[in-house]
Amino acid sequence: MSKALAFINDKRVRDWFYQAAVLIGLVGLLVYFVRNASENMVKAGIASGFDFLWRTSGIDVPFVLTNYTQSDNILALFWAGVANTLFVTAVSLVLATLLGFAIGIARLSSIWLVSALAGAYVEFVRNIPLLFFVLFWYFGVIAALPSPRESISVFGVAFLNNRGLTIPLPDAPANFHWAFGVILAAFVAQWLFGRWARRRKEATGQDAPLLAVSLVLLVLVPVLALSWASLATRWDIPVLRGFNYRGGFVVIPEFVALLAALVTYTAGFIAEIVRGGIQSVPHGQIEASAALGLRPAQTLRLVTIPQALRVMTPPMTNQYLNVLKNSSFGAAIAYPDVVSLFMGSALNNTGQAIEIIAMTLAVYLVIGLAVSAFMNWYNARIALVTR
């Protein structure tokens, strides 16, 4: 066999050739579509490029977490939508995880009624479209709240009605910045003390007052810091003027409805992941913990959950990504996320469809990859180390 024929028949050479051919084909296909789209845009008289991002927006946004105003450019509008998307996603992830854990543990309860109710909730949620939840919370729950003049008062400083939840807003947040800095320092100190206590336990067998220190650093310090910041700050209290409240900060109904829908919907799937993870732990581990004198709650917290997390983390990553993508359902009720503001209002005003859609897709791609990278890192950290 000649050297040329042997080179062609080499498996590694063929593999590289096929991969290069597929890559070249994909690049060529992409170039074709881009050129075709550019030519069609030129024929239609549509300008291309990203210069439109610096035009004045002129779009009013009812719920803003950034410093965006109508006089800002479209790029600022884009970042306002991204901030709103990240905010509702982050809050939904935390609440859905807590609710999902509670329901998943309830499904394994020895009390029949608790287990049956949790199972019925899971089966109901998993067989109903998410859009139903969004519309139900928006039109069925929030729209049924009283008008502003008949608002539900919370200690006379916050008011709930069908236009949202109006809460006090600090005039100068500097004191809260200091308070959050102190709380962050307390959390870091508790983490360092916990590591030192574990090393001391392993080296000497002596216990450190971990519970007392944790209560001080994680409970007492945050309460004192936030209390000081609240008392030392002047507040803008909402006041009823005319047909609505003025002052404070308004949590719009669209945010509440989307948040409630994402939490209640995703919690049903997380509950099944939690149930499966707990049941994957060998029963011998539970019997061993009982033999050591651990109570059922201690067994769940110290033995079952830590081992179940290794099984639960990969499917939980998928649910977290679903929460990010499902936040786009807020466009159905006009929640000002990146889809509603950028792919909706900005696209209608500018007509730059390709650029706007590409930027929106890039946002979801980057955030999704970041979530996946973090969860993969956490999964590798808690994985069992074997030879």
Short mmCIF file of C-alpha atoms in Angstrom, two decimals:
data_model
loop_
_atom_site.label_atom_id
_atom_site.label_comp_id
_atom_site.label_asym_id
_atom_site.label_seq_id
_atom_site.Cartn_x
_atom_site.Cartn_y
_atom_site.Cartn_z
CA MET A 1 0.00 0.00 0.00
CA SER A 2 1.43 3.37 -1.01
CA LYS A 3 2.02 6.14 1.53
CA ALA A 4 -0.65 8.34 -0.10
CA LEU A 5 -3.27 5.60 0.14
CA ALA A 6 -2.29 4.83 3.73
CA PHE A 7 -2.58 8.53 4.56
CA ILE A 8 -6.09 8.68 3.08
CA ASN A 9 -7.19 5.54 4.90
CA ASP A 10 -5.94 6.84 8.25
CA LYS A 11 -8.97 7.20 10.55
CA ARG A 12 -7.72 10.41 12.15
CA VAL A 13 -7.19 12.00 8.73
CA ARG A 14 -10.71 11.06 7.61
CA ASP A 15 -12.19 12.40 10.84
CA TRP A 16 -10.43 15.73 10.44
CA PHE A 17 -11.45 15.88 6.78
CA TYR A 18 -15.14 15.28 7.54
CA GLN A 19 -15.14 17.85 10.33
CA ALA A 20 -13.42 20.42 8.13
CA ALA A 21 -15.90 19.75 5.32
CA VAL A 22 -18.88 20.23 7.66
CA LEU A 23 -17.36 23.43 9.10
CA ILE A 24 -16.67 24.86 5.64
CA GLY A 25 -20.21 24.00 4.58
CA LEU A 26 -21.73 25.74 7.60
CA VAL A 27 -19.59 28.84 7.11
CA GLY A 28 -20.50 28.94 3.43
CA LEU A 29 -24.19 28.59 4.25
CA LEU A 30 -23.94 31.42 6.79
CA VAL A 31 -22.14 33.67 4.31
CA TYR A 32 -24.81 32.93 1.72
CA PHE A 33 -27.67 33.86 4.04
CA VAL A 34 -25.91 37.04 5.21
CA ARG A 35 -25.19 38.19 1.67
CA ASN A 36 -28.70 37.33 0.54
CA ALA A 37 -30.21 39.26 3.46
CA SER A 38 -27.92 42.26 2.79
CA GLU A 39 -28.85 42.37 -0.88
CA ASN A 40 -32.57 42.16 -0.09
CA MET A 41 -32.23 44.96 2.48
CA VAL A 42 -30.43 47.16 -0.05
CA LYS A 43 -33.15 46.51 -2.66
CA ALA A 44 -35.83 47.36 -0.11
CA GLY A 45 -34.04 50.54 0.94
CA ILE A 46 -33.51 49.34 4.52
CA ALA A 47 -30.34 50.60 6.22
CA SER A 48 -28.15 48.05 7.99
CA GLY A 49 -25.69 48.39 10.83
CA PHE A 50 -25.90 49.34 14.49
CA ASP A 51 -25.97 53.14 14.16
CA PHE A 52 -29.63 53.08 15.22
CA LEU A 53 -28.56 52.25 18.78
CA TRP A 54 -27.53 55.88 19.31
CA ARG A 55 -30.83 57.38 18.21
CA THR A 56 -33.11 58.88 20.83
CA SER A 57 -35.48 56.21 22.10
CA GLY A 58 -38.59 58.20 23.03
CA ILE A 59 -40.13 55.04 24.52
CA ASP A 60 -41.63 55.23 28.00
CA VAL A 61 -40.86 52.25 30.29
CA PRO A 62 -43.14 51.84 33.34
CA PHE A 63 -40.74 49.63 35.31
CA VAL A 64 -37.06 50.61 35.21
CA LEU A 65 -34.15 49.31 37.29
CA THR A 66 -31.56 51.42 35.47
CA ASN A 67 -31.36 55.19 35.00
CA TYR A 68 -33.13 55.02 31.64
CA THR A 69 -35.39 57.90 30.55
CA GLN A 70 -37.27 58.62 27.33
CA SER A 71 -34.55 61.02 26.20
CA ASP A 72 -31.88 58.29 26.29
CA ASN A 73 -30.78 56.34 23.24
CA ILE A 74 -31.98 52.93 22.13
CA LEU A 75 -28.88 51.26 23.59
CA ALA A 76 -29.98 52.45 27.04
CA LEU A 77 -33.43 51.02 26.31
CA PHE A 78 -31.78 47.71 25.44
CA TRP A 79 -29.90 47.60 28.77
CA ALA A 80 -33.10 48.49 30.63
CA GLY A 81 -34.79 45.46 29.07
CA VAL A 82 -31.81 43.23 29.90
CA ALA A 83 -31.87 44.41 33.53
CA ASN A 84 -35.59 43.67 33.84
CA THR A 85 -35.07 40.21 32.34
CA LEU A 86 -32.22 39.42 34.71
CA PHE A 87 -34.16 40.70 37.72
CA VAL A 88 -37.31 38.64 37.18
CA THR A 89 -35.18 35.59 36.29
CA ALA A 90 -32.99 35.83 39.40
CA VAL A 91 -35.90 36.31 41.80
CA SER A 92 -37.85 33.49 40.12
CA LEU A 93 -34.90 31.10 40.41
CA VAL A 94 -34.59 31.64 44.14
CA LEU A 95 -38.31 31.41 44.93
CA ALA A 96 -38.94 28.47 42.57
CA THR A 97 -36.06 26.54 44.12
CA LEU A 98 -37.36 27.09 47.66
CA LEU A 99 -40.94 26.22 46.73
CA GLY A 100 -39.85 23.24 44.65
CA PHE A 101 -37.76 21.83 47.50
CA ALA A 102 -40.67 22.21 49.91
CA ILE A 103 -43.12 20.46 47.55
CA GLY A 104 -40.63 17.73 46.64
CA ILE A 105 -40.02 16.91 50.31
CA ALA A 106 -43.77 17.08 50.97
CA ARG A 107 -44.34 14.43 48.29
CA LEU A 108 -42.30 12.01 50.38
CA SER A 109 -44.13 12.84 53.61
CA SER A 110 -45.57 9.97 55.65
CA ILE A 111 -48.74 12.06 56.11
CA TRP A 112 -51.05 10.97 53.30
CA LEU A 113 -52.87 14.29 52.92
CA VAL A 114 -49.63 16.30 52.59
CA SER A 115 -48.20 13.82 50.08
CA ALA A 116 -51.44 13.73 48.06
CA LEU A 117 -51.74 17.51 47.86
CA ALA A 118 -48.12 17.85 46.77
CA GLY A 119 -48.59 15.14 44.14
CA ALA A 120 -51.77 16.75 42.82
CA TYR A 121 -49.99 20.10 42.52
CA VAL A 122 -47.11 18.55 40.58
CA GLU A 123 -49.39 16.69 38.18
CA PHE A 124 -51.52 19.79 37.61
CA VAL A 125 -48.55 22.06 36.90
CA ARG A 126 -46.76 19.65 34.58
CA ASN A 127 -49.81 19.28 32.33
CA ILE A 128 -50.77 22.95 31.97
CA PRO A 129 -49.03 25.41 29.55
CA LEU A 130 -46.99 28.19 31.12
CA LEU A 131 -48.95 30.84 29.21
CA PHE A 132 -52.05 29.79 31.15
CA PHE A 133 -50.27 30.57 34.43
CA VAL A 134 -49.14 33.97 33.14
CA LEU A 135 -52.64 34.95 32.03
CA PHE A 136 -54.26 33.46 35.14
CA TRP A 137 -52.12 35.48 37.56
CA TYR A 138 -52.47 38.65 35.49
CA PHE A 139 -56.19 38.62 34.63
CA GLY A 140 -57.56 36.21 37.22
CA VAL A 141 -55.74 37.31 40.37
CA ILE A 142 -54.14 40.75 40.05
CA ALA A 143 -56.94 42.28 37.97
CA ALA A 144 -59.37 41.22 40.72
CA LEU A 145 -57.58 43.35 43.33
CA PRO A 146 -59.30 46.57 44.50
CA SER A 147 -58.81 49.94 42.83
CA PRO A 148 -56.22 52.42 44.18
CA ARG A 149 -58.80 54.23 46.32
CA GLU A 150 -59.64 50.92 48.04
CA SER A 151 -56.08 49.65 48.24
CA ILE A 152 -55.00 47.00 50.74
CA SER A 153 -52.81 48.89 53.20
CA VAL A 154 -49.71 47.28 54.72
CA PHE A 155 -48.89 49.15 57.94
CA GLY A 156 -49.97 52.38 56.26
CA VAL A 157 -46.76 52.66 54.19
CA ALA A 158 -47.27 50.12 51.37
CA PHE A 159 -50.41 49.77 49.27
CA LEU A 160 -51.57 46.88 47.09
CA ASN A 161 -54.12 47.38 44.30
CA ASN A 162 -54.78 46.38 40.71
CA ARG A 163 -52.12 48.82 39.52
CA GLY A 164 -49.37 47.14 41.49
CA LEU A 165 -47.67 47.30 44.86
CA THR A 166 -46.51 50.77 45.90
CA ILE A 167 -43.76 50.71 48.52
CA PRO A 168 -41.68 53.42 50.24
CA LEU A 169 -38.44 54.43 48.59
CA PRO A 170 -35.39 55.84 50.42
CA ASP A 171 -34.49 59.39 49.39
CA ALA A 172 -30.75 58.66 49.73
CA PRO A 173 -29.65 54.98 49.57
CA ALA A 174 -26.13 55.63 50.88
CA ASN A 175 -26.95 54.21 54.33
CA PHE A 176 -28.24 51.01 52.75
CA HIS A 177 -25.03 50.68 50.75
CA TRP A 178 -23.10 50.68 54.02
CA ALA A 179 -25.59 48.23 55.54
CA PHE A 180 -25.23 45.79 52.65
CA GLY A 181 -21.45 46.08 52.90
CA VAL A 182 -21.62 45.14 56.59
CA ILE A 183 -23.94 42.21 55.80
CA LEU A 184 -21.59 40.97 53.08
CA ALA A 185 -18.66 41.18 55.49
CA ALA A 186 -20.66 39.23 58.08
CA PHE A 187 -21.40 36.47 55.56
CA VAL A 188 -17.73 36.24 54.60
CA ALA A 189 -16.73 36.12 58.28
CA GLN A 190 -19.23 33.31 58.94
CA TRP A 191 -17.87 31.32 55.99
CA LEU A 192 -14.29 31.74 57.19
CA PHE A 193 -15.25 30.82 60.76
CA GLY A 194 -17.07 27.72 59.51
CA ARG A 195 -13.98 26.56 57.62
CA TRP A 196 -11.79 27.18 60.66
CA ALA A 197 -14.26 25.30 62.91
CA ARG A 198 -14.27 22.26 60.62
CA ARG A 199 -10.48 22.15 60.45
CA ARG A 200 -10.25 22.47 64.21
CA LYS A 201 -12.77 19.67 64.64
CA GLU A 202 -10.79 17.40 62.33
CA ALA A 203 -7.48 18.23 64.00
CA THR A 204 -8.38 18.28 67.71
CA GLY A 205 -11.93 16.92 67.97
CA GLN A 206 -13.04 20.08 69.79
CA ASP A 207 -16.29 21.77 68.79
CA ALA A 208 -16.48 25.51 68.15
CA PRO A 209 -19.61 27.59 68.92
CA LEU A 210 -20.58 27.51 65.24
CA LEU A 211 -24.34 27.80 65.81
CA ALA A 212 -24.05 30.82 68.12
CA VAL A 213 -21.59 32.61 65.83
CA SER A 214 -23.75 31.85 62.78
CA LEU A 215 -26.84 33.28 64.47
CA VAL A 216 -24.95 36.46 65.34
CA LEU A 217 -23.36 36.94 61.92
CA LEU A 218 -26.22 35.75 59.72
CA VAL A 219 -29.22 36.99 61.71
CA LEU A 220 -28.35 39.60 64.32
CA VAL A 221 -25.87 41.61 62.25
CA PRO A 222 -28.16 41.90 59.16
CA VAL A 223 -31.14 42.86 61.35
CA LEU A 224 -29.14 45.56 63.17
CA ALA A 225 -27.58 46.88 59.94
CA LEU A 226 -30.89 47.14 58.09
CA SER A 227 -32.60 48.63 61.15
CA TRP A 228 -29.94 51.31 61.44
CA ALA A 229 -30.14 52.09 57.71
CA SER A 230 -33.94 52.30 57.86
CA LEU A 231 -33.96 54.63 60.87
CA ALA A 232 -31.16 56.84 59.55
CA THR A 233 -32.78 57.34 56.12
CA ARG A 234 -35.60 59.61 55.05
CA TRP A 235 -38.30 57.76 53.14
CA ASP A 236 -40.55 58.79 50.27
CA ILE A 237 -43.92 57.45 51.51
CA PRO A 238 -46.62 56.87 48.85
CA VAL A 239 -49.61 59.22 49.14
CA LEU A 240 -52.99 58.89 47.42
CA ARG A 241 -53.49 61.83 45.07
CA GLY A 242 -56.39 61.77 42.70
CA PHE A 243 -56.92 58.33 41.26
CA ASN A 244 -53.54 56.80 42.13
CA TYR A 245 -50.65 56.91 44.59
CA ARG A 246 -47.75 59.27 44.11
CA GLY A 247 -44.26 58.77 45.47
CA GLY A 248 -42.42 55.62 46.45
CA PHE A 249 -41.67 52.79 44.06
CA VAL A 250 -44.31 50.84 42.14
CA VAL A 251 -43.90 47.11 41.56
CA ILE A 252 -46.04 46.83 38.43
CA PRO A 253 -48.70 44.09 38.09
CA GLU A 254 -46.93 42.64 35.04
CA PHE A 255 -43.83 41.87 37.10
CA VAL A 256 -45.85 40.27 39.91
CA ALA A 257 -47.88 38.15 37.47
CA LEU A 258 -44.84 36.96 35.53
CA LEU A 259 -42.92 36.25 38.74
CA ALA A 260 -45.81 34.27 40.25
CA ALA A 261 -46.28 32.30 37.02
CA LEU A 262 -42.60 31.39 36.68
CA VAL A 263 -42.34 30.40 40.35
CA THR A 264 -45.49 28.28 40.56
CA TYR A 265 -44.84 26.62 37.19
CA THR A 266 -41.14 25.83 37.62
CA ALA A 267 -41.59 24.67 41.22
CA GLY A 268 -43.65 21.72 39.98
CA PHE A 269 -40.77 20.44 37.87
CA ILE A 270 -38.15 21.14 40.53
CA ALA A 271 -40.28 19.21 43.04
CA GLU A 272 -40.03 16.07 40.91
CA ILE A 273 -36.28 16.52 40.59
CA VAL A 274 -36.00 16.85 44.37
CA ARG A 275 -38.16 13.78 44.94
CA GLY A 276 -36.12 11.70 42.51
CA GLY A 277 -32.84 12.90 44.01
CA ILE A 278 -33.89 12.03 47.54
CA GLN A 279 -35.15 8.60 46.53
CA SER A 280 -31.84 7.90 44.77
CA VAL A 281 -29.99 7.96 48.11
CA PRO A 282 -29.51 4.36 49.32
CA HIS A 283 -31.82 3.44 52.19
CA GLY A 284 -28.84 2.13 54.10
CA GLN A 285 -27.60 5.71 54.52
CA ILE A 286 -30.85 6.63 56.28
CA GLU A 287 -30.68 3.53 58.49
CA ALA A 288 -27.09 4.34 59.40
CA SER A 289 -28.01 7.89 60.38
CA ALA A 290 -30.85 6.57 62.54
CA ALA A 291 -28.42 4.18 64.20
CA LEU A 292 -26.19 7.15 65.03
CA GLY A 293 -29.11 8.82 66.79
CA LEU A 294 -29.91 11.49 64.19
CA ARG A 295 -33.47 12.73 64.10
CA PRO A 296 -35.40 12.60 60.77
CA ALA A 297 -34.92 16.34 60.20
CA GLN A 298 -31.18 16.02 60.86
CA THR A 299 -30.97 13.01 58.55
CA LEU A 300 -32.66 14.95 55.77
CA ARG A 301 -30.45 18.01 56.21
CA LEU A 302 -27.10 16.34 56.91
CA VAL A 303 -27.27 13.01 55.06
CA THR A 304 -29.98 12.84 52.41
CA ILE A 305 -29.94 16.30 50.79
CA PRO A 306 -26.11 16.57 50.40
CA GLN A 307 -26.01 13.21 48.59
CA ALA A 308 -29.14 13.94 46.56
CA LEU A 309 -27.65 17.20 45.26
CA ARG A 310 -25.22 15.21 43.12
CA VAL A 311 -28.16 13.69 41.27
CA MET A 312 -30.31 16.82 41.26
CA THR A 313 -27.84 19.38 39.91
CA PRO A 314 -27.81 18.44 36.16
CA PRO A 315 -31.61 18.46 35.71
CA MET A 316 -31.86 21.57 37.92
CA THR A 317 -29.56 23.34 35.46
CA ASN A 318 -32.05 22.61 32.70
CA GLN A 319 -34.89 24.09 34.78
CA TYR A 320 -32.88 27.23 35.53
CA LEU A 321 -32.27 27.72 31.82
CA ASN A 322 -35.98 27.21 31.21
CA VAL A 323 -36.79 29.99 33.68
CA LEU A 324 -34.50 32.34 31.75
CA LYS A 325 -36.10 31.48 28.42
CA ASN A 326 -39.66 31.37 29.79
CA SER A 327 -39.27 34.92 31.11
CA SER A 328 -39.92 36.00 27.50
CA PHE A 329 -43.58 35.05 28.10
CA GLY A 330 -43.79 38.41 29.88
CA ALA A 331 -44.29 39.94 26.43
CA ALA A 332 -47.81 38.46 26.50
CA ILE A 333 -48.76 40.81 29.35
CA ALA A 334 -46.45 43.70 28.33
CA TYR A 335 -43.81 43.16 31.01
CA PRO A 336 -40.92 45.40 29.87
CA ASP A 337 -38.24 42.74 29.40
CA VAL A 338 -35.70 42.66 26.59
CA VAL A 339 -38.15 40.92 24.23
CA SER A 340 -40.99 43.37 24.81
CA LEU A 341 -38.86 46.53 24.79
CA PHE A 342 -36.19 45.69 22.22
CA MET A 343 -37.79 43.14 19.89
CA GLY A 344 -41.13 44.87 20.27
CA SER A 345 -41.00 48.63 20.71
CA ALA A 346 -37.50 49.29 19.35
CA LEU A 347 -38.04 47.02 16.35
CA ASN A 348 -41.30 48.77 15.46
CA ASN A 349 -39.62 52.18 15.71
CA THR A 350 -36.44 51.38 13.76
CA GLY A 351 -37.21 48.43 11.49
CA GLN A 352 -33.71 47.00 12.14
CA ALA A 353 -35.02 43.45 12.42
CA ILE A 354 -31.81 41.48 11.83
CA GLU A 355 -29.65 43.51 14.22
CA ILE A 356 -32.27 43.61 16.98
CA ILE A 357 -33.07 39.92 16.78
CA ALA A 358 -29.37 39.03 16.73
CA MET A 359 -28.67 41.16 19.83
CA THR A 360 -31.64 39.66 21.68
CA LEU A 361 -30.55 36.13 20.85
CA ALA A 362 -27.02 36.99 21.98
CA VAL A 363 -28.34 38.15 25.36
CA TYR A 364 -30.13 34.86 26.02
CA LEU A 365 -27.15 32.89 24.74
CA VAL A 366 -24.61 34.68 26.95
CA ILE A 367 -26.77 34.51 30.08
CA GLY A 368 -27.61 30.86 29.42
CA LEU A 369 -23.97 29.93 28.95
CA ALA A 370 -23.08 31.77 32.17
CA VAL A 371 -25.75 29.87 34.12
CA SER A 372 -24.59 26.57 32.63
CA ALA A 373 -20.94 27.33 33.45
CA PHE A 374 -21.78 28.14 37.06
CA MET A 375 -23.94 25.03 37.52
CA ASN A 376 -21.27 22.83 35.88
CA TRP A 377 -18.69 24.29 38.26
CA TYR A 378 -20.96 23.59 41.23
CA ASN A 379 -21.67 20.08 39.97
CA ALA A 380 -17.95 19.36 39.67
CA ARG A 381 -17.36 20.77 43.16
CA ILE A 382 -19.87 18.45 44.86
CA ALA A 383 -19.08 15.38 42.76
CA LEU A 384 -17.56 12.37 44.47
CA VAL A 385 -13.80 12.16 44.01
CA THR A 386 -12.79 8.65 42.94
CA ARG A 387 -9.57 7.09 41.81
#
